[in-house]
Short mmCIF file of N, CA, C and O in Angstrom, two decimals:
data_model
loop_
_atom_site.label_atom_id
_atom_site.label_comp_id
_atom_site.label_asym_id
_atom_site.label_seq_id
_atom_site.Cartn_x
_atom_site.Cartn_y
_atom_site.Cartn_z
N UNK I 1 70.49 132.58 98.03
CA UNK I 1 69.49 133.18 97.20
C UNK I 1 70.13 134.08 96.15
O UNK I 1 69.60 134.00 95.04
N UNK I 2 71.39 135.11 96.28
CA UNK I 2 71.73 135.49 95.91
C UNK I 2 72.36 134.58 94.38
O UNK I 2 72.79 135.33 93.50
N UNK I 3 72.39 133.60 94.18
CA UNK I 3 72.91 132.70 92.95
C UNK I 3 71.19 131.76 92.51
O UNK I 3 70.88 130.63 92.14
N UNK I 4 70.64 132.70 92.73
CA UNK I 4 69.17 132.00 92.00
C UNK I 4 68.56 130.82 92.88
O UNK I 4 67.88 129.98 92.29
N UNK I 5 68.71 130.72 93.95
CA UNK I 5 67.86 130.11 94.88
C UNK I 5 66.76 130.39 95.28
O UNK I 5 66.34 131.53 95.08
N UNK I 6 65.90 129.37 96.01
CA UNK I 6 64.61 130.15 96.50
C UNK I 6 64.72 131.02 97.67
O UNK I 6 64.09 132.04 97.96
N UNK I 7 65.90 130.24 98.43
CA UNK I 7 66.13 130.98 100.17
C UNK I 7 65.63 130.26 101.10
O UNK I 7 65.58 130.70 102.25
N UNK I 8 65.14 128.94 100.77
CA UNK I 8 64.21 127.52 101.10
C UNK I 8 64.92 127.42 102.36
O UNK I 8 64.32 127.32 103.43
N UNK I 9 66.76 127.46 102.21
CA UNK I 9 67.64 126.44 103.10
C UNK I 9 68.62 126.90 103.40
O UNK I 9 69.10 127.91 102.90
N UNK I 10 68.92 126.46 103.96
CA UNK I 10 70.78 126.84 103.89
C UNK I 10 71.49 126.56 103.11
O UNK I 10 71.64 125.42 102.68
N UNK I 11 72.33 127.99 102.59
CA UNK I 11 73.34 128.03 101.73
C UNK I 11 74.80 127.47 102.09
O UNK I 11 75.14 127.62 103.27
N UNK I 12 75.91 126.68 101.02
CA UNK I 12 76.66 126.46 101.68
C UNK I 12 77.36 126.94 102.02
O UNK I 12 78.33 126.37 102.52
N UNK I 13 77.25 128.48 101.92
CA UNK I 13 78.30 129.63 102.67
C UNK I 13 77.28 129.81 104.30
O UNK I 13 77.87 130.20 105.31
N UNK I 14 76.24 129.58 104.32
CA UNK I 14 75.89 129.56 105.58
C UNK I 14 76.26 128.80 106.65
O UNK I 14 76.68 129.04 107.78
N UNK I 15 75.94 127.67 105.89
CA UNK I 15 76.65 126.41 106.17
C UNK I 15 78.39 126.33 107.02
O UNK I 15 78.72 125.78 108.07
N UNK I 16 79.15 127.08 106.07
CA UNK I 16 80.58 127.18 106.24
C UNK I 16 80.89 128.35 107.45
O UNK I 16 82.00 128.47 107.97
N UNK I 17 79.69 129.19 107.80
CA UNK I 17 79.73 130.14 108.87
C UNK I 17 79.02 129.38 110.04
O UNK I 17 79.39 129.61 111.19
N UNK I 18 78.48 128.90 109.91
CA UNK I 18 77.81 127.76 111.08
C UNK I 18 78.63 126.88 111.79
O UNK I 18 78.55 126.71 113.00
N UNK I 19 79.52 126.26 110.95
CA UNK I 19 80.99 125.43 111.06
C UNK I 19 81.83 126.17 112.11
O UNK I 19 81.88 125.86 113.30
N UNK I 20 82.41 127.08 111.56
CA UNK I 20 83.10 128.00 112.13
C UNK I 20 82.64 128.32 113.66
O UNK I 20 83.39 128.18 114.63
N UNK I 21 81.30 128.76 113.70
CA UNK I 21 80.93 129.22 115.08
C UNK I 21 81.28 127.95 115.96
O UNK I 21 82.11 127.87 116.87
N UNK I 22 80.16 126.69 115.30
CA UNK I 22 79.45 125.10 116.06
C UNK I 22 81.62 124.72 116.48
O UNK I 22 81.96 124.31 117.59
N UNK I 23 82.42 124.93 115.61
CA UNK I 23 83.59 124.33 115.93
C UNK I 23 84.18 124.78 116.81
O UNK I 23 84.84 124.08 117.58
N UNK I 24 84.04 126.58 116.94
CA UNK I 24 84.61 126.84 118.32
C UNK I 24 83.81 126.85 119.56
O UNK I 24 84.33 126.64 120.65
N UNK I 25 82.91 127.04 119.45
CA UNK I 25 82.06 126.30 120.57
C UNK I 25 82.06 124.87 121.27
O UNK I 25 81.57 124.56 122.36
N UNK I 26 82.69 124.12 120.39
CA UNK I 26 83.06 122.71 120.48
C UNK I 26 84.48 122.88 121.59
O UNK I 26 84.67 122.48 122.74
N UNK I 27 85.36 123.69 120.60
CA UNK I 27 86.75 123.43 121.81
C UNK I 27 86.74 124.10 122.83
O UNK I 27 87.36 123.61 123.77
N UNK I 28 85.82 125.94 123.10
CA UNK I 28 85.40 126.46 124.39
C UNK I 28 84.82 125.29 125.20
O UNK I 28 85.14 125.37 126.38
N UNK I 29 83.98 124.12 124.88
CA UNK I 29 83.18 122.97 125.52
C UNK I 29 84.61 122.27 126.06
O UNK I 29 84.75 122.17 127.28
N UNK I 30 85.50 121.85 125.30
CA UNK I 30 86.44 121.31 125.96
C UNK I 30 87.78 121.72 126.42
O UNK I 30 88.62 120.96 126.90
N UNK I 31 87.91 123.05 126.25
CA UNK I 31 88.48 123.66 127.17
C UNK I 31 87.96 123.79 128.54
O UNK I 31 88.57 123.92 129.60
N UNK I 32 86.41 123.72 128.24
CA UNK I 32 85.98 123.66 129.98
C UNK I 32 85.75 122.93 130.80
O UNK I 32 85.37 123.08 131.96
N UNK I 33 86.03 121.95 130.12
CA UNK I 33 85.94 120.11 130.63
C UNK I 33 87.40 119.87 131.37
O UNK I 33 87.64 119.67 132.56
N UNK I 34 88.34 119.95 130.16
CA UNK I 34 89.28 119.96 130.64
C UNK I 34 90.00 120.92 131.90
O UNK I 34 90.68 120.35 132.75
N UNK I 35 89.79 122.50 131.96
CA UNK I 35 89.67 122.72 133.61
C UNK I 35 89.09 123.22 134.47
O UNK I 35 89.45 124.17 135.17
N UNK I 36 87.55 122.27 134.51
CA UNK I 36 86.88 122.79 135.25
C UNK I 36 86.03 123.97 134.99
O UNK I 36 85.77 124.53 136.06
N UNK I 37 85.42 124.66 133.79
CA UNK I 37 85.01 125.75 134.08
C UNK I 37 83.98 125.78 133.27
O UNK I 37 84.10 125.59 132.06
N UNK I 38 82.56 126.07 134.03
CA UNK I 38 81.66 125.64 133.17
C UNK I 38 81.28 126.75 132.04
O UNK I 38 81.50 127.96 132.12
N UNK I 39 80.74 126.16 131.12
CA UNK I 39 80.16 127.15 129.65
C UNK I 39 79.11 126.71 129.26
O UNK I 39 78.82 126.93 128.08
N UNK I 40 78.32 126.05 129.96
CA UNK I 40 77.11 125.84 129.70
C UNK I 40 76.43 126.39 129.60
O UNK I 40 76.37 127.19 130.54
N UNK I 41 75.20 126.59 128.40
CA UNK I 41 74.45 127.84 128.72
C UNK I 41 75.24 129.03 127.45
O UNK I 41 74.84 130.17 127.21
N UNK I 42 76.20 128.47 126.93
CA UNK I 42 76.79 130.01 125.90
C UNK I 42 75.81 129.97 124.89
O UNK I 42 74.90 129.14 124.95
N UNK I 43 75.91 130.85 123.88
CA UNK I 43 75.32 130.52 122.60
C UNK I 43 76.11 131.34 122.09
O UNK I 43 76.96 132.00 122.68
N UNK I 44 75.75 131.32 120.37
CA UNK I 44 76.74 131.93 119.03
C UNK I 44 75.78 132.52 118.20
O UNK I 44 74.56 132.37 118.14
N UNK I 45 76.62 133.28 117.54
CA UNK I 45 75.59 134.04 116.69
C UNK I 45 76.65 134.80 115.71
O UNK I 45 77.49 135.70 115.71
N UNK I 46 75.99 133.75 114.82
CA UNK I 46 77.35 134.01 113.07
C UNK I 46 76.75 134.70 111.95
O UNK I 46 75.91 134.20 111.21
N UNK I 47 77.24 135.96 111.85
CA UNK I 47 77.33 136.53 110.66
C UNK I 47 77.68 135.78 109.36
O UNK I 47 77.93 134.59 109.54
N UNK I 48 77.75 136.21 108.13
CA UNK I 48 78.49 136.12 107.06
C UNK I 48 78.15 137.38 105.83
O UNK I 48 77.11 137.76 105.29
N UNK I 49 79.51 137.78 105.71
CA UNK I 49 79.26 138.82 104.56
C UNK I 49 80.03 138.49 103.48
O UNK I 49 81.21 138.18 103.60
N UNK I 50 79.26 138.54 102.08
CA UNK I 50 79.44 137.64 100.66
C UNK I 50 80.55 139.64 99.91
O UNK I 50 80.32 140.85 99.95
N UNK I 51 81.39 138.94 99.49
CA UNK I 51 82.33 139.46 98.71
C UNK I 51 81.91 139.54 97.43
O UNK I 51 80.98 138.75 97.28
N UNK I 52 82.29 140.45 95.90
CA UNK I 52 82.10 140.46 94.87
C UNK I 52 83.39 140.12 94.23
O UNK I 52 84.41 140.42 94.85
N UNK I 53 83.52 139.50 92.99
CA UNK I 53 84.77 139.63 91.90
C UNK I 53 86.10 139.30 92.85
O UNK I 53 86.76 140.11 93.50
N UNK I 54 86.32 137.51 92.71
CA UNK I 54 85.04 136.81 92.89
C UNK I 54 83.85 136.69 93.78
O UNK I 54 83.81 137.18 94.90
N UNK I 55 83.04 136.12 93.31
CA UNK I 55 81.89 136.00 94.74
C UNK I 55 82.61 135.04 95.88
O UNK I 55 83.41 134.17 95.50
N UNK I 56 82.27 135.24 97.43
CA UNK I 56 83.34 134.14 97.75
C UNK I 56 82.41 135.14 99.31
O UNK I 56 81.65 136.10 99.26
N UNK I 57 82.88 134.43 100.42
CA UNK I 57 83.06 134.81 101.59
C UNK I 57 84.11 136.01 101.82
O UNK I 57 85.29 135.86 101.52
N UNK I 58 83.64 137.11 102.32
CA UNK I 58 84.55 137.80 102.72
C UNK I 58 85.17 138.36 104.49
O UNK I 58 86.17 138.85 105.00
N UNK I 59 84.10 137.99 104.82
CA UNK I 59 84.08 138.11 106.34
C UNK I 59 82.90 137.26 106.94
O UNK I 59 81.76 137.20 106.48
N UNK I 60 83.33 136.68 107.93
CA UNK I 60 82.46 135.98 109.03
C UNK I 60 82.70 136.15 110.47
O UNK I 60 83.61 135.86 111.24
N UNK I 61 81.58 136.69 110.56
CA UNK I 61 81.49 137.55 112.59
C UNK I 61 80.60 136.20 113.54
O UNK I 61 79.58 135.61 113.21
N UNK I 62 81.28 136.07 114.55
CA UNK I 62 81.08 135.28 115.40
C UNK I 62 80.98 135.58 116.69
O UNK I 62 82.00 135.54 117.38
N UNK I 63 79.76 135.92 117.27
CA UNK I 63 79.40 136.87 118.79
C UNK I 63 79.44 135.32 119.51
O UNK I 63 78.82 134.41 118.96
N UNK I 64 80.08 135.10 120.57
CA UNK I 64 79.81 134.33 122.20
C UNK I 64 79.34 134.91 122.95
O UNK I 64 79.99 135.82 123.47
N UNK I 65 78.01 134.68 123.36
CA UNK I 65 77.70 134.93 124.38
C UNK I 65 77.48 133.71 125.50
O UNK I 65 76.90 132.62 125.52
N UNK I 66 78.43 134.65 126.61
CA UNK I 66 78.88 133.74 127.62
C UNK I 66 78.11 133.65 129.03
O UNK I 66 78.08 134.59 129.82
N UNK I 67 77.46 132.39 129.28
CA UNK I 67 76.49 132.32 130.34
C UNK I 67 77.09 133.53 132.02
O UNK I 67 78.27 133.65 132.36
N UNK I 68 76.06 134.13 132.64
CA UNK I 68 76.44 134.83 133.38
C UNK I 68 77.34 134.12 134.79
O UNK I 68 76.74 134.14 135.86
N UNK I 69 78.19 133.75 134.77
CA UNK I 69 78.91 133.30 135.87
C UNK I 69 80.21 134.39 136.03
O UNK I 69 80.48 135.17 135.11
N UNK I 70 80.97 134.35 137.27
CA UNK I 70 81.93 134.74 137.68
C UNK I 70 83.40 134.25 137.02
O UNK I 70 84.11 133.46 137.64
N UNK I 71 83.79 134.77 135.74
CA UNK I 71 85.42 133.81 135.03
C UNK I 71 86.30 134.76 135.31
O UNK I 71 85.94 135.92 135.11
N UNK I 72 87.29 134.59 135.69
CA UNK I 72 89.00 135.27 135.93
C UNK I 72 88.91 135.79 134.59
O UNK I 72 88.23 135.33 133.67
N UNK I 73 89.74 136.88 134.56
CA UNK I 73 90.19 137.43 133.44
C UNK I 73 91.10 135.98 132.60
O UNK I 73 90.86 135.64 131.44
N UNK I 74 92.14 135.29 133.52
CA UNK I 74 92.21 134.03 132.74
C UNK I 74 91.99 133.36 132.33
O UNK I 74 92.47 132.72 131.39
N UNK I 75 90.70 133.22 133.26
CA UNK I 75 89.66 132.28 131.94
C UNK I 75 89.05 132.58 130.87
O UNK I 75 88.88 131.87 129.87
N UNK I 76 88.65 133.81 131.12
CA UNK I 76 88.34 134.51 129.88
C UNK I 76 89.46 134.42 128.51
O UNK I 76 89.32 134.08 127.34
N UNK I 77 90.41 134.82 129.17
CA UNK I 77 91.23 134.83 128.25
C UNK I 77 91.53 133.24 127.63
O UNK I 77 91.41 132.80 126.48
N UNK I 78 91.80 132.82 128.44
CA UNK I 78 91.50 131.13 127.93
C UNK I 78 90.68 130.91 126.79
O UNK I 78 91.03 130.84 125.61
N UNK I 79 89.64 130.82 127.24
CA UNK I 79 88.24 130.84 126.61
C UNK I 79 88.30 131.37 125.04
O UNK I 79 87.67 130.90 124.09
N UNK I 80 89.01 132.23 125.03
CA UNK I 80 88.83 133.93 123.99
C UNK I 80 89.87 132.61 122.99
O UNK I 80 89.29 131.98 122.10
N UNK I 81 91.08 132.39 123.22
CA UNK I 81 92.40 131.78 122.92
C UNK I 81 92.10 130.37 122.27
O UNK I 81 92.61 129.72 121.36
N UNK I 82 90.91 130.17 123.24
CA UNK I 82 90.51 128.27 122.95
C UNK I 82 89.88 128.37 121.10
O UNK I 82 90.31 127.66 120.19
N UNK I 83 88.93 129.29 120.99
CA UNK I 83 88.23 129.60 119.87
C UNK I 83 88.95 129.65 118.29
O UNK I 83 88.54 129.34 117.17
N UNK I 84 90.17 130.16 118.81
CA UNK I 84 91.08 130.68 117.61
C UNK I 84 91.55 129.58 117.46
O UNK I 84 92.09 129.51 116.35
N UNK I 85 91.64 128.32 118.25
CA UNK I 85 92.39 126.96 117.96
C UNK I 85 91.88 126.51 116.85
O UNK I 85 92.70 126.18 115.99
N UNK I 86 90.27 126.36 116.52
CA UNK I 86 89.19 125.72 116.33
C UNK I 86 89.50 125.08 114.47
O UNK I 86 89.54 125.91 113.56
N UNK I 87 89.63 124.10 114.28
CA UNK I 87 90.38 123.74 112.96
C UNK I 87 89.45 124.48 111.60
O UNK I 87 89.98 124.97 110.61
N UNK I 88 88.15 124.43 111.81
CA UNK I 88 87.66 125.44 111.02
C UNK I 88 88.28 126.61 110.87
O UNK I 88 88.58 127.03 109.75
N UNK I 89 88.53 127.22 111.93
CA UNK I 89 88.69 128.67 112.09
C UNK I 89 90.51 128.57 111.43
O UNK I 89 91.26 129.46 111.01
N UNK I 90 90.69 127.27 111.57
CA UNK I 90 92.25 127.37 110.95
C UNK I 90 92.34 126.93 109.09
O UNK I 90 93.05 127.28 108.14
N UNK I 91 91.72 126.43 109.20
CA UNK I 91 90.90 125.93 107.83
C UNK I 91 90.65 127.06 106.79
O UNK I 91 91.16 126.91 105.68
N UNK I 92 90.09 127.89 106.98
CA UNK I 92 89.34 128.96 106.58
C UNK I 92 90.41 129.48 105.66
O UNK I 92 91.53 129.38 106.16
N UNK I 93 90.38 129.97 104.51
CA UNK I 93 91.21 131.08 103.80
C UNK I 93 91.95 132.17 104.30
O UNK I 93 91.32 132.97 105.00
N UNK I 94 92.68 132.30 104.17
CA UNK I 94 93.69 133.65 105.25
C UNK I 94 92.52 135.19 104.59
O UNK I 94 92.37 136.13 105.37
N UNK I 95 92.07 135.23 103.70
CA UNK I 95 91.04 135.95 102.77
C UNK I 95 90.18 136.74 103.38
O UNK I 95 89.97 137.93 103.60
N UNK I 96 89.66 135.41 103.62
CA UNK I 96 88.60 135.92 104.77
C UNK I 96 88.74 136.16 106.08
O UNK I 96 89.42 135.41 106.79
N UNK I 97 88.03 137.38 106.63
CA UNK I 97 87.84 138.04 107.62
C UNK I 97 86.83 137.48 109.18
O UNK I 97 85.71 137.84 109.54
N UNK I 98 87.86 136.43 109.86
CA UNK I 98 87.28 136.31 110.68
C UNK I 98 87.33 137.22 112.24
O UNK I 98 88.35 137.74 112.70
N UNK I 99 86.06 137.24 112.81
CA UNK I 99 85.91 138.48 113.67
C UNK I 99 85.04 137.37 114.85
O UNK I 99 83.98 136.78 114.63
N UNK I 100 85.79 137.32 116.00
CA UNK I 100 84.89 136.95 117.24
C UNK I 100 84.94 137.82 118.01
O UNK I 100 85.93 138.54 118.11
N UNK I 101 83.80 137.96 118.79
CA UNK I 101 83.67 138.74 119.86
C UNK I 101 82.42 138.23 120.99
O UNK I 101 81.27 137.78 120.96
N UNK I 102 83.36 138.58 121.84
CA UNK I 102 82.41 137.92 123.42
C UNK I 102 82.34 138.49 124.46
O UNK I 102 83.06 139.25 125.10
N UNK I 103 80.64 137.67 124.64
CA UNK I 103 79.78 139.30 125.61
C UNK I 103 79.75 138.50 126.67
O UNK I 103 79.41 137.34 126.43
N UNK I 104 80.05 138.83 128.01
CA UNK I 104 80.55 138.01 129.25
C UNK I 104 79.22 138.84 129.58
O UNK I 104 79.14 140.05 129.35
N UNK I 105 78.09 138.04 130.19
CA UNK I 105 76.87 138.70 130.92
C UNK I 105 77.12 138.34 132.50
O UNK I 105 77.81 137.39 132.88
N UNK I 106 76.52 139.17 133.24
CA UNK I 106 77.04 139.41 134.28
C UNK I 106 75.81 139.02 135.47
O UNK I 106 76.04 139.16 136.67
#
């Protein structure tokens, strides 16, 4: 909206923060396939904050929230590690400010 839109849809900077989340959620999915540990049940919830001069992405926040089960600190940590793989998240401009953080419910 901010570039003369109505606000109808998704923007493709929304778009490009959606990516980011949907991709690491993808390899947390197969990190947990691969050993055993379920994540079913997470969800995401992606920020994006728009930069000036140029206009551009400047940061994108990415909350996991992680279904309430019992994970080792190693899995967690796993888990935390799997996200940062995520080719989006490698993709992305060194520029921009990516920020995950994950709420282990209990």
């Amino acid at each position: 909206m901010g570039n003369g839109g109505k606000g109808e849809g998704f923007s493709p900077t929304d778009l490009c923060a959606t990516a980011l989340a949907g991709c690491a959620m993808a390899i947390i999915g197969i990190y947990g396939k691969m050993h055993d540990v379920d994540v079913t049940g997470d969800t995401t919830e992606a920020t994006k904050t728009m930069s000036a001069n140029p206009r551009r992405i400047g940061k994108i926040e990415v909350a996991f929230n992680m279904p309430g089960r019992e994970y080792t600190d190693k899995q967690k940590t796993m888990i935390e590690r799997a996200a940062h793989t995520c080719p989006v998240h490698l993709s992305l401009h060194p520029d921009i400010e990516q920020v995950f953080s994950f709420h282990w419910k209990r």
